[in-house]
GROMACS .gro file of C-alpha atoms in nm:
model
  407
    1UNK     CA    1   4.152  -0.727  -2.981
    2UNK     CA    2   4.518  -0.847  -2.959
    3UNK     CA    3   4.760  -0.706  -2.642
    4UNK     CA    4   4.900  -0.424  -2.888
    5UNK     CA    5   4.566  -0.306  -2.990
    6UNK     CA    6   4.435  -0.314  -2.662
    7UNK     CA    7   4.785  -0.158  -2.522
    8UNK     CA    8   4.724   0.164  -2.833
    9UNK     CA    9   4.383   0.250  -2.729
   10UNK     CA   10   4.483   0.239  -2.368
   11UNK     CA   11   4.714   0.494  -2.459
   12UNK     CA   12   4.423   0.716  -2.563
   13UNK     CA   13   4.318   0.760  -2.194
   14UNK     CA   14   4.532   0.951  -2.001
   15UNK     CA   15   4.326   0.898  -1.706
   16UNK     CA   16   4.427   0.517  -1.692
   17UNK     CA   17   4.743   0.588  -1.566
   18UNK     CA   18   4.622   0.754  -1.289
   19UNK     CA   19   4.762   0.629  -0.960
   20UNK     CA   20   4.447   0.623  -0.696
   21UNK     CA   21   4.601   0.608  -0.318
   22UNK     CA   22   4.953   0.504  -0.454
   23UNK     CA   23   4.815   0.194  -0.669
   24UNK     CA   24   4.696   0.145  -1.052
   25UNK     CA   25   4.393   0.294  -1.109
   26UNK     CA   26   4.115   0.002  -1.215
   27UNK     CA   27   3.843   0.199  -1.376
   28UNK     CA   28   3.530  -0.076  -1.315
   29UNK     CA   29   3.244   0.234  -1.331
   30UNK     CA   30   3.169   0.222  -1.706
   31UNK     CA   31   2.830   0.207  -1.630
   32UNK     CA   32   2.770   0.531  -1.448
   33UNK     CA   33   3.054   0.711  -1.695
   34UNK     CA   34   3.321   0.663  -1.968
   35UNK     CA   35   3.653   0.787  -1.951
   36UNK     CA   36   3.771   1.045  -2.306
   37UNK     CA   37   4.020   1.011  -2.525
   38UNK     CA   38   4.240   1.257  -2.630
   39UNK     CA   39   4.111   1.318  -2.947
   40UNK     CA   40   3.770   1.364  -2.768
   41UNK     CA   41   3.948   1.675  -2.507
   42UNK     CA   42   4.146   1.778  -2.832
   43UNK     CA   43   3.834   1.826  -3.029
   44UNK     CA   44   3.673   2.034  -2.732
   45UNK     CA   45   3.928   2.260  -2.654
   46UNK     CA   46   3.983   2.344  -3.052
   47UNK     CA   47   3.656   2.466  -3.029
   48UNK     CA   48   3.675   2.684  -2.747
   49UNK     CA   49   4.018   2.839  -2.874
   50UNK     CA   50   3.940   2.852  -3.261
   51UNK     CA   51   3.569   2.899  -3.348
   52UNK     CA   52   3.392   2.980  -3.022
   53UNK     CA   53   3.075   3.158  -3.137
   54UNK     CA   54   2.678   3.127  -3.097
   55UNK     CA   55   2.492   2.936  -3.373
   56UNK     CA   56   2.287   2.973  -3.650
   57UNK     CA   57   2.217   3.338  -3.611
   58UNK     CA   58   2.581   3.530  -3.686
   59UNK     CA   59   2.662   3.637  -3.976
   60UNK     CA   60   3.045   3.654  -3.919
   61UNK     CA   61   3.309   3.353  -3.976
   62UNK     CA   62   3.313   3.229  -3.619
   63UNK     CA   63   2.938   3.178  -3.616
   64UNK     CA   64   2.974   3.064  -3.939
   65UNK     CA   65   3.207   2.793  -3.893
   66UNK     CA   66   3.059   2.688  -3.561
   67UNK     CA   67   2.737   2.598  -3.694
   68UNK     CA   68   2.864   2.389  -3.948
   69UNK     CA   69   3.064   2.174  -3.734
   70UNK     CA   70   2.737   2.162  -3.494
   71UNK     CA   71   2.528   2.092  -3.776
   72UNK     CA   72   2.798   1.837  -3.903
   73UNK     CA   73   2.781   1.668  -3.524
   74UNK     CA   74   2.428   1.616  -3.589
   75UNK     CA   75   2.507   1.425  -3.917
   76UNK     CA   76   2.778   1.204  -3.765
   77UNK     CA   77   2.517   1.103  -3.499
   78UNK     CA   78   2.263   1.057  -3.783
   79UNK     CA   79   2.457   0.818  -3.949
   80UNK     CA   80   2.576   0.680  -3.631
   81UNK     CA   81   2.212   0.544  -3.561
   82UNK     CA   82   2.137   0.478  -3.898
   83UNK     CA   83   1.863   0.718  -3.914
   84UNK     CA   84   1.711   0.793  -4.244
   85UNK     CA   85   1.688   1.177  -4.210
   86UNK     CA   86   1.887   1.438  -3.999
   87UNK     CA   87   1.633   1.649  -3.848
   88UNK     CA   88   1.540   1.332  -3.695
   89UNK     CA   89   1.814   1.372  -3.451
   90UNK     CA   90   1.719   1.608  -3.179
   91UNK     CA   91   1.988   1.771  -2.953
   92UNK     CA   92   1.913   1.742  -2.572
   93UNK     CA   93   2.131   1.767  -2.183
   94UNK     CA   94   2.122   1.340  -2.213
   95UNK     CA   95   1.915   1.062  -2.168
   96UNK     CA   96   1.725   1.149  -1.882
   97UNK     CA   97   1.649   1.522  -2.057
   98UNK     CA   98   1.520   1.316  -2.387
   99UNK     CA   99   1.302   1.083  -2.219
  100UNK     CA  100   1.153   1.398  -2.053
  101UNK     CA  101   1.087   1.533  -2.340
  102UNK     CA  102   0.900   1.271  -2.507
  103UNK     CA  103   0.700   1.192  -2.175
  104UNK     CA  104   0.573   1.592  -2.163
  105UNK     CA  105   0.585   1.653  -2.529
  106UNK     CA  106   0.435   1.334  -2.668
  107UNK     CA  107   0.168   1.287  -2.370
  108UNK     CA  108   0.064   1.661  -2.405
  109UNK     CA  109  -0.039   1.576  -2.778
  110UNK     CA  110  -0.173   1.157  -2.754
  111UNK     CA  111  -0.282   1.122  -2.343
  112UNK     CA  112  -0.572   1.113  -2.206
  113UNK     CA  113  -0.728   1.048  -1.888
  114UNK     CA  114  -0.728   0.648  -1.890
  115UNK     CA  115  -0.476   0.568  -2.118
  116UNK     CA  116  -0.170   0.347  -2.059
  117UNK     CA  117   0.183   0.375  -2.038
  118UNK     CA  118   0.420   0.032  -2.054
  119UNK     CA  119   0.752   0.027  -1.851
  120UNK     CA  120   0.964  -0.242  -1.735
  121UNK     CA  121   1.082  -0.326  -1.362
  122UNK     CA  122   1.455  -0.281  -1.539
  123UNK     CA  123   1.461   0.070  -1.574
  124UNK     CA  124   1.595   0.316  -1.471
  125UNK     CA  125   1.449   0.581  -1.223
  126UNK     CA  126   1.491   0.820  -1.594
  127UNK     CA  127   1.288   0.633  -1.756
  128UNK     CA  128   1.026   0.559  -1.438
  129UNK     CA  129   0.953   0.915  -1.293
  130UNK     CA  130   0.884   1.074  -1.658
  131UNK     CA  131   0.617   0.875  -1.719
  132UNK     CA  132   0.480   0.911  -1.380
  133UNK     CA  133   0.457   1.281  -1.375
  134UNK     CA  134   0.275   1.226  -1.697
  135UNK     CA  135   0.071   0.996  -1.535
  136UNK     CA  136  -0.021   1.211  -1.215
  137UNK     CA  137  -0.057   1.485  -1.440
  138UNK     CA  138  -0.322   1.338  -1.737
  139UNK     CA  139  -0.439   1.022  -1.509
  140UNK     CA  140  -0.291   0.760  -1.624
  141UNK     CA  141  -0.207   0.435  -1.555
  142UNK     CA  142   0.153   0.267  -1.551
  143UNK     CA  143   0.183  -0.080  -1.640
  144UNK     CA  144   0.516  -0.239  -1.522
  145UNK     CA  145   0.668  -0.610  -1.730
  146UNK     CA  146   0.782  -0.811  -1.499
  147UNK     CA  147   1.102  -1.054  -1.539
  148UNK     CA  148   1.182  -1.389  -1.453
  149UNK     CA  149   1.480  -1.512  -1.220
  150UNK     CA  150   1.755  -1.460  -1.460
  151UNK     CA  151   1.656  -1.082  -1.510
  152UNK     CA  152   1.481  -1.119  -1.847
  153UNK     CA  153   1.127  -0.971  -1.938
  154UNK     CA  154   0.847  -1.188  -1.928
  155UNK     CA  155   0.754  -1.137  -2.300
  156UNK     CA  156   0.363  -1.316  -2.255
  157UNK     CA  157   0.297  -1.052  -1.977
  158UNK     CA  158   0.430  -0.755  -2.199
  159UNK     CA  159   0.195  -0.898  -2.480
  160UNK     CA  160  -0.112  -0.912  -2.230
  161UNK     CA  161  -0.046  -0.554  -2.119
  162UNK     CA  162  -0.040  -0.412  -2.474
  163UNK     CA  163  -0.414  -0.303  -2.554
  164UNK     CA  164  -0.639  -0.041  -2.702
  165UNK     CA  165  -0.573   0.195  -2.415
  166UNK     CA  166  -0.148   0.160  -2.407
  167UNK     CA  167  -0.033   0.524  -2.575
  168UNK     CA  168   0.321   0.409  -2.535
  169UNK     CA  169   0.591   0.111  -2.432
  170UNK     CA  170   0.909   0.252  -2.319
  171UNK     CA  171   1.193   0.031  -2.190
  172UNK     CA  172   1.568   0.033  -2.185
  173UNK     CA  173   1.803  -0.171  -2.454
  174UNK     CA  174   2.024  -0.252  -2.181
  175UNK     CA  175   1.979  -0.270  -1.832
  176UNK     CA  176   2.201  -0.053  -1.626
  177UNK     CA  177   2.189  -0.282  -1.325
  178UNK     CA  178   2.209  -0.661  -1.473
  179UNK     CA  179   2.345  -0.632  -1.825
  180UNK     CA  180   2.052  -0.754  -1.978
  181UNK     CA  181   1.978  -0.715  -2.334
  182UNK     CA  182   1.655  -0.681  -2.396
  183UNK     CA  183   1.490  -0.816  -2.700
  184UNK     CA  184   1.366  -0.509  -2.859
  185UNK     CA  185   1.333  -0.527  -3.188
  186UNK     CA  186   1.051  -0.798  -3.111
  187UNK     CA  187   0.917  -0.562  -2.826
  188UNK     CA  188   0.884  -0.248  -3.087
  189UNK     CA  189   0.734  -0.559  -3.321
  190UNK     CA  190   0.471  -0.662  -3.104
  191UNK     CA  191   0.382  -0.332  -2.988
  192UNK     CA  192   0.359  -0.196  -3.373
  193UNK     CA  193   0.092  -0.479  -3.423
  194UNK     CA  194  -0.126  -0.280  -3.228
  195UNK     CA  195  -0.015   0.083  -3.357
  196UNK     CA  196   0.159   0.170  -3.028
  197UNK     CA  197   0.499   0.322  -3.056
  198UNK     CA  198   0.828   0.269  -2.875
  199UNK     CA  199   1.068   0.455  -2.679
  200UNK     CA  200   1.408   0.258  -2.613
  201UNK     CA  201   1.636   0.408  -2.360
  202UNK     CA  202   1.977   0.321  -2.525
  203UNK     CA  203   2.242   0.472  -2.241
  204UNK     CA  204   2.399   0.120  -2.163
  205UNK     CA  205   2.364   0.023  -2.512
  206UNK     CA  206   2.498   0.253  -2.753
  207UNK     CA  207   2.862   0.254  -2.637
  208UNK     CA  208   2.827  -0.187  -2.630
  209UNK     CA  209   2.679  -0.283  -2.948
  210UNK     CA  210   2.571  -0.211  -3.293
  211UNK     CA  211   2.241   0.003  -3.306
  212UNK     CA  212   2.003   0.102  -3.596
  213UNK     CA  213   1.701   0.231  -3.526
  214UNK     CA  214   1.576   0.192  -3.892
  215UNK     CA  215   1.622  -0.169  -3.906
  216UNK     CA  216   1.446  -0.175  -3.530
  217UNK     CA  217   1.198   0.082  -3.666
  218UNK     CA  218   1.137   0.227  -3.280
  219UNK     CA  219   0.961   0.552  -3.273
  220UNK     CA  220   1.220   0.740  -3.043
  221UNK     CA  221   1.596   0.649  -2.941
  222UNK     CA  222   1.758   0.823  -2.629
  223UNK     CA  223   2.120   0.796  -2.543
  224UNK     CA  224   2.412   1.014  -2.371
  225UNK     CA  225   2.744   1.137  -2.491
  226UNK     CA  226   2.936   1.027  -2.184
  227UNK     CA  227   2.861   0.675  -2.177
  228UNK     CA  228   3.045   0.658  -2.523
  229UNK     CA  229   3.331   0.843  -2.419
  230UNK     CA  230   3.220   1.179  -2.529
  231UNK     CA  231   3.164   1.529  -2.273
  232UNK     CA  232   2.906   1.527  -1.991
  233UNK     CA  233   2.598   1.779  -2.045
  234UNK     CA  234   2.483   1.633  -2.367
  235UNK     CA  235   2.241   1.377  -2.553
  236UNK     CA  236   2.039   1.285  -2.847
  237UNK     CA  237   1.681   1.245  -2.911
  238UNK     CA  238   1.623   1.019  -3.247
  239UNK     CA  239   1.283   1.012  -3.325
  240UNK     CA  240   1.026   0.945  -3.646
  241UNK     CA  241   0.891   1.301  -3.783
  242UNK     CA  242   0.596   1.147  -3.836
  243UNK     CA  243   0.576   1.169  -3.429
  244UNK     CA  244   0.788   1.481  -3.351
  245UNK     CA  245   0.569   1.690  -3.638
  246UNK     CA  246   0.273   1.643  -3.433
  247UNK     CA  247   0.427   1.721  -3.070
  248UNK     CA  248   0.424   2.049  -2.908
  249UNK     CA  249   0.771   2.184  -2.798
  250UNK     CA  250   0.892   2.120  -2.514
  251UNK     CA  251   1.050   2.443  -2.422
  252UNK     CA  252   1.039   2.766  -2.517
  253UNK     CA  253   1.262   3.062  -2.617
  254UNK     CA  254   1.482   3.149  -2.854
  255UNK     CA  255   1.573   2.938  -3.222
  256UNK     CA  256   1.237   2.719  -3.144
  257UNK     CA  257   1.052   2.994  -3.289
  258UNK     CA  258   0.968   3.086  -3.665
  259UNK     CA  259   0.767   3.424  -3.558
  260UNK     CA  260   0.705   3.599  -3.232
  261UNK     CA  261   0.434   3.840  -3.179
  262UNK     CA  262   0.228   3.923  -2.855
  263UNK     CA  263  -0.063   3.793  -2.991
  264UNK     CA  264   0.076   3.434  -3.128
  265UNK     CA  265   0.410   3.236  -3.169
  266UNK     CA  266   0.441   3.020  -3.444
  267UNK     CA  267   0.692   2.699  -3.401
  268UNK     CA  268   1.013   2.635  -3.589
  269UNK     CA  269   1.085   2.282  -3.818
  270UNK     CA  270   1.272   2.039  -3.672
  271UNK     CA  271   1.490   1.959  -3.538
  272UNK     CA  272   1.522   2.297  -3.388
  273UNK     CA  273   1.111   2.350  -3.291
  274UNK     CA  274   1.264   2.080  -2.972
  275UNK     CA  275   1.587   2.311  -2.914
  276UNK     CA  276   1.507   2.580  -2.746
  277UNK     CA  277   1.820   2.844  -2.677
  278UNK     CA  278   2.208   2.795  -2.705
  279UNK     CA  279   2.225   2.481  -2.785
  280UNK     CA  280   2.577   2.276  -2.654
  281UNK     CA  281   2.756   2.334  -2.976
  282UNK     CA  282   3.093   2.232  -2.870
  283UNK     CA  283   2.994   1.958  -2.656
  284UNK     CA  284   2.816   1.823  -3.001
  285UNK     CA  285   3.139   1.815  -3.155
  286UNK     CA  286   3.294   1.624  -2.908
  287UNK     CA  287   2.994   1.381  -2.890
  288UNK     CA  288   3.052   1.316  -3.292
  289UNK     CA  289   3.423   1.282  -3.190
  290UNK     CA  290   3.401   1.027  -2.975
  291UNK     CA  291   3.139   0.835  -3.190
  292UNK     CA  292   3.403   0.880  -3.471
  293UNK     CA  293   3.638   0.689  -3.204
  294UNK     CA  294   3.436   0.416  -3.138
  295UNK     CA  295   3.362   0.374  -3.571
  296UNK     CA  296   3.717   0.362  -3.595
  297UNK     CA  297   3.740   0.059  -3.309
  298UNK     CA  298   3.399  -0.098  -3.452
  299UNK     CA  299   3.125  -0.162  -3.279
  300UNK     CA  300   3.182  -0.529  -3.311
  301UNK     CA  301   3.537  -0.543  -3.236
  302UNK     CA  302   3.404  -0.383  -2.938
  303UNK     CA  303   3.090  -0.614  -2.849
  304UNK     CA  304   3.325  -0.931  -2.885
  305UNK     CA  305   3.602  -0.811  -2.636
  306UNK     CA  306   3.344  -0.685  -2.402
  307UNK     CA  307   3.185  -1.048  -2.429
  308UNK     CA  308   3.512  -1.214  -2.327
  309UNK     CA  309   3.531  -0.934  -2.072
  310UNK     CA  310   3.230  -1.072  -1.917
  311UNK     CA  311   3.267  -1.413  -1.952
  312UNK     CA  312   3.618  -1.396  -1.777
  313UNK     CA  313   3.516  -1.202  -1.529
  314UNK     CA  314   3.211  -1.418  -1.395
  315UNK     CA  315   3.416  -1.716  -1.426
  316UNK     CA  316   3.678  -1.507  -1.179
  317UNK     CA  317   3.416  -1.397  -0.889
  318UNK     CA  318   3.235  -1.757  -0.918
  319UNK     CA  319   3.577  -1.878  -0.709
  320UNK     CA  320   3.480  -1.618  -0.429
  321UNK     CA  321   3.309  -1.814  -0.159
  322UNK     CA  322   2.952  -1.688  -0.103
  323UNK     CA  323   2.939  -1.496  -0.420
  324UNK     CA  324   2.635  -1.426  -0.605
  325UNK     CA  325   2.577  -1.279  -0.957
  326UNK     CA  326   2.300  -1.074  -0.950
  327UNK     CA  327   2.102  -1.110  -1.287
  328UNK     CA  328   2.203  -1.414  -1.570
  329UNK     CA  329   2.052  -1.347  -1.821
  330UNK     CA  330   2.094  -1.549  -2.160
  331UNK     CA  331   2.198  -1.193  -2.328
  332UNK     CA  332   2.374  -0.999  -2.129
  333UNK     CA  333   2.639  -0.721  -2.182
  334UNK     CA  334   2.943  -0.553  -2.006
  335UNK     CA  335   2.774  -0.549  -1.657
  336UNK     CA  336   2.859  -0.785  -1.346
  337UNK     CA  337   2.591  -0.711  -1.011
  338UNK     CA  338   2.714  -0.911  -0.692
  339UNK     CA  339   2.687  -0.934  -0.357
  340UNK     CA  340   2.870  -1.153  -0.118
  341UNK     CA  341   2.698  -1.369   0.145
  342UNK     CA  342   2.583  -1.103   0.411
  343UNK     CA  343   2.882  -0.816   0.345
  344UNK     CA  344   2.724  -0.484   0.220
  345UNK     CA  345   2.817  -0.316  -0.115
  346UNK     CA  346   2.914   0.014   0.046
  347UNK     CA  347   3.149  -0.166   0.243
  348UNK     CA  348   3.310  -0.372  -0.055
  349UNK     CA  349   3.313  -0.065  -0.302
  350UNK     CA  350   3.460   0.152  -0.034
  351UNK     CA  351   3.795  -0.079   0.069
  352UNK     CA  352   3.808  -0.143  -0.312
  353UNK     CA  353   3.871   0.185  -0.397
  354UNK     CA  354   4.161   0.213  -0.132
  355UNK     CA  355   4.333  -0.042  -0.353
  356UNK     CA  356   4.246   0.175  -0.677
  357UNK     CA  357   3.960  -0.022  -0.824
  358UNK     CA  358   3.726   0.173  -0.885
  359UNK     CA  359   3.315  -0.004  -0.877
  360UNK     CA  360   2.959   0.167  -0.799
  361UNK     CA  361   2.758   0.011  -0.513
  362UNK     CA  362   2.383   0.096  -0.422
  363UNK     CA  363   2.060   0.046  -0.589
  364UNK     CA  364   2.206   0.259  -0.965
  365UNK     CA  365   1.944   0.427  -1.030
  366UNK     CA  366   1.686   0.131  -0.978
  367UNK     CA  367   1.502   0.097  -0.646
  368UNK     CA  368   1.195  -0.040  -0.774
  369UNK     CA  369   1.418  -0.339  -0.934
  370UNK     CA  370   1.592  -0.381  -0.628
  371UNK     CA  371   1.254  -0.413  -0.405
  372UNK     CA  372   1.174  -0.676  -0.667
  373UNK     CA  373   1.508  -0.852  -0.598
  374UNK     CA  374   1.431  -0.772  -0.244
  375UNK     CA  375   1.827  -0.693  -0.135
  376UNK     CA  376   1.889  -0.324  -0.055
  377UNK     CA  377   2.184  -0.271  -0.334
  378UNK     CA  378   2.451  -0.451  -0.544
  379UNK     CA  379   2.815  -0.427  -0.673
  380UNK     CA  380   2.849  -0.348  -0.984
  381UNK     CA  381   3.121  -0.351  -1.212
  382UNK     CA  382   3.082  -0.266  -1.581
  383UNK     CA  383   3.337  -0.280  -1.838
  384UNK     CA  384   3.474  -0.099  -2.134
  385UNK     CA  385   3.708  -0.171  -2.421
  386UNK     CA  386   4.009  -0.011  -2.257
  387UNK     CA  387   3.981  -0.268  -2.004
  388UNK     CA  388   4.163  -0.637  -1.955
  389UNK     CA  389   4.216  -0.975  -1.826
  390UNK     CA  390   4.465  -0.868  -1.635
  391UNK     CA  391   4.252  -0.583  -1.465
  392UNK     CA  392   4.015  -0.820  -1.389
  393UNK     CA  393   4.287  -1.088  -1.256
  394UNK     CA  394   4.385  -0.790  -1.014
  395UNK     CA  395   4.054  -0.697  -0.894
  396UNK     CA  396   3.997  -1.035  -0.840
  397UNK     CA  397   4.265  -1.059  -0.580
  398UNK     CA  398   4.176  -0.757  -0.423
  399UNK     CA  399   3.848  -0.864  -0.390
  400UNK     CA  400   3.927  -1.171  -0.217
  401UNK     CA  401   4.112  -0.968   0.072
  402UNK     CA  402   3.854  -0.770   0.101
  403UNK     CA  403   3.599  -1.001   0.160
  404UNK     CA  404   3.844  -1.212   0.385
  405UNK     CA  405   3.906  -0.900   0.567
  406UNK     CA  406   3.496  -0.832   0.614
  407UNK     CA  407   3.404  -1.136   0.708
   0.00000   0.00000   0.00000
């Protein structure tokens, strides 16, 4: 992206001229949320003041026209991912809802008491505490991949753990805490040699790089609206019919149903048999909104600025004295963990934001990777495409005060 493109889609976010205790606002907390574009808000707020109605059961023009733009939502996402059919696209709060779902829904129909579920020491608690409810609750066992000292999986351990008893692998495309991208496509490949399907938690991912879950054939696909710059309180569940015919809902209550009686309740098609009530129907518009955004951008336009991003920016914190990047891996996207020499994050991220930058410090979300890293919590800033250079220049500086001012 040139300084005029960059300078247009900076435009987009009125938030970024925000002044945060008298100074610039630098927004470093991509990882935890995205800021929204106007066009995002715009899209929202026409459907609250034009066609606010309840779905798929009115007969009158507001109903009417809000279900098609809901159902139209579900399309944009559809094609989004690259998914081959739409009801393969399930509606759900986010991420950590979908995963949930899957773990109950999917365990209730395939788990039994000795079975396996794979994990990684990357993920996050979301995609950790699902699986071991389901695992307290059938008797399972969780198996955990390990990584080496750059914060990539150990792919010969994964292959040793996969075995007639694994039910499921589920692992994240992106790790939250060290940018890592993990290679999944030969994950869901190894894993498919022995019949086991694949969750990937795509949170970090989807708003980074280009993803197709057909060409990755994975079995189920999580991600939330706000980490691509769409409203809070909603997500998407891709997965195969082949696996989401044969799972029980998750929830029950109204639109999951085909017939109600006292005696028996008989289960809707999908996707709705995994929606149970009102479904967000204007927070789905503004989730195809934003993905419309980022289409417009592309993906790789995206992924390549992003890249320099990142490559600037650990070239920048290498000159701090007694810094320390927290995960190198050979793939790695829009994430930077650090700590310097014996200064705690809390106390870095909280002078930082007097000066306007705003970073996340703490264990994000990952406690069991941090025991493995043995430190208590990192810095973390994580980037988006509204960002720059010059951003990075600044909180640079800033971050050399602070550190000469903690030391």
């Amino acid at each position: 992206m040139n300084k005029e493109q960059l300078h247009q889609i900076r435009a987009d976010f009125p938030i970024l001229t925000e002044k945060i205790y008298n100074k610039d606002l630098i927004y470093f907390d991509n990882g935890a949320t995205s800021q929204k574009p106007r066009c995002v808000v715009e899209k929202i707020e026409q459907g609250y003041y034009r066609y606010n109605a309840n779905i798929h059961r009115g007969v009158h023009y507001l109903s009417q026209k809000a279900t098609e733009e809901h159902e139209a939502a579900r399309t944009t996402v559809a094609e989004f991912l690259h998914a081959g059919k739409r009801e393969e696209i399930i509606f759900t709060r986010g991420t950590t809802e979908a995963i949930n779902l899957v773990a109950f829904s999917f365990g209730e129909a395939f788990c039994k008491a000795g079975d396996e579920i794979v994990i990684s020491v990357l993920e996050h608690h979301s995609n950790i505490v699902p699986w071991q409810m389901l695992c307290e609750r059938k008797d399972l066992k969780l198996q955990v991949i390990p990584m080496n000292e750059n914060g990539e999986l150990d792919l010969e351990v994964y292959k040793s753990l996969l075995n007639d008893r694994t039910r499921i692998v589920s692992v994240a495309h992106l790790s939250n805490v060290l940018g890592t991208v993990n290679p999944v496509k030969e994950m869901i490949r190894l894993a498919h040699e022995k019949d086991i399907p694949v969750l990937i938690d795509g949170a970090q991912a989807v708003p980074h790089i280009p993803v197709d879950v057909e060409d990755l054939d994975v079995d189920f696909y999580v991600f939330s609206a706000h980490k691509i710059y769409g409203p809070t309180g909603i997500g998407v569940l891709y997965g195969k019919d082949i696996w989401l015919n044969k799972m029980p809902p998750y929830q029950g209550g109204g639109e999951m149903i085909q017939t109600v009686t006292f005696e028996k309740t008989t289960y809707n098609v999908l996707p709705f048999k995994f929606e149970a009530g009102t479904p967000d129907y204007i927070g789905s518009t503004g989730l195809a909104e934003a993905l419309r955004y980022v289409q417009n951008i592309g993906l790789e336009n995206i992924a390549a600025h992003e890249h320099e991003l990142l490559s600037y920016g650990t070239e920048r914190l290498l000159e701090i004295e007694g810094m320390r990047i927290i995960g190198t891996a050979n793939e790695k996207s829009s994430v930077i963990s650090f700590l310097v020499g014996k200064i705690h994050p809390y106390d870095i991220g909280m002078l930082l934001d007097k000066l306007g930058i705003a970073v996340r410090t703490g264990h994000h979300c990952a406690q069991p990777l941090m025991d493995s890293l043995k430190i208590p919590g990192t810095v973390r800033a994580s980037f988006a495409f509204y960002n720059t250079k010059e951003e990075i220049d600044l909180f640079v500086t800033a971050l050399k005060r602070v550190v000469a001012m903690l030391s």
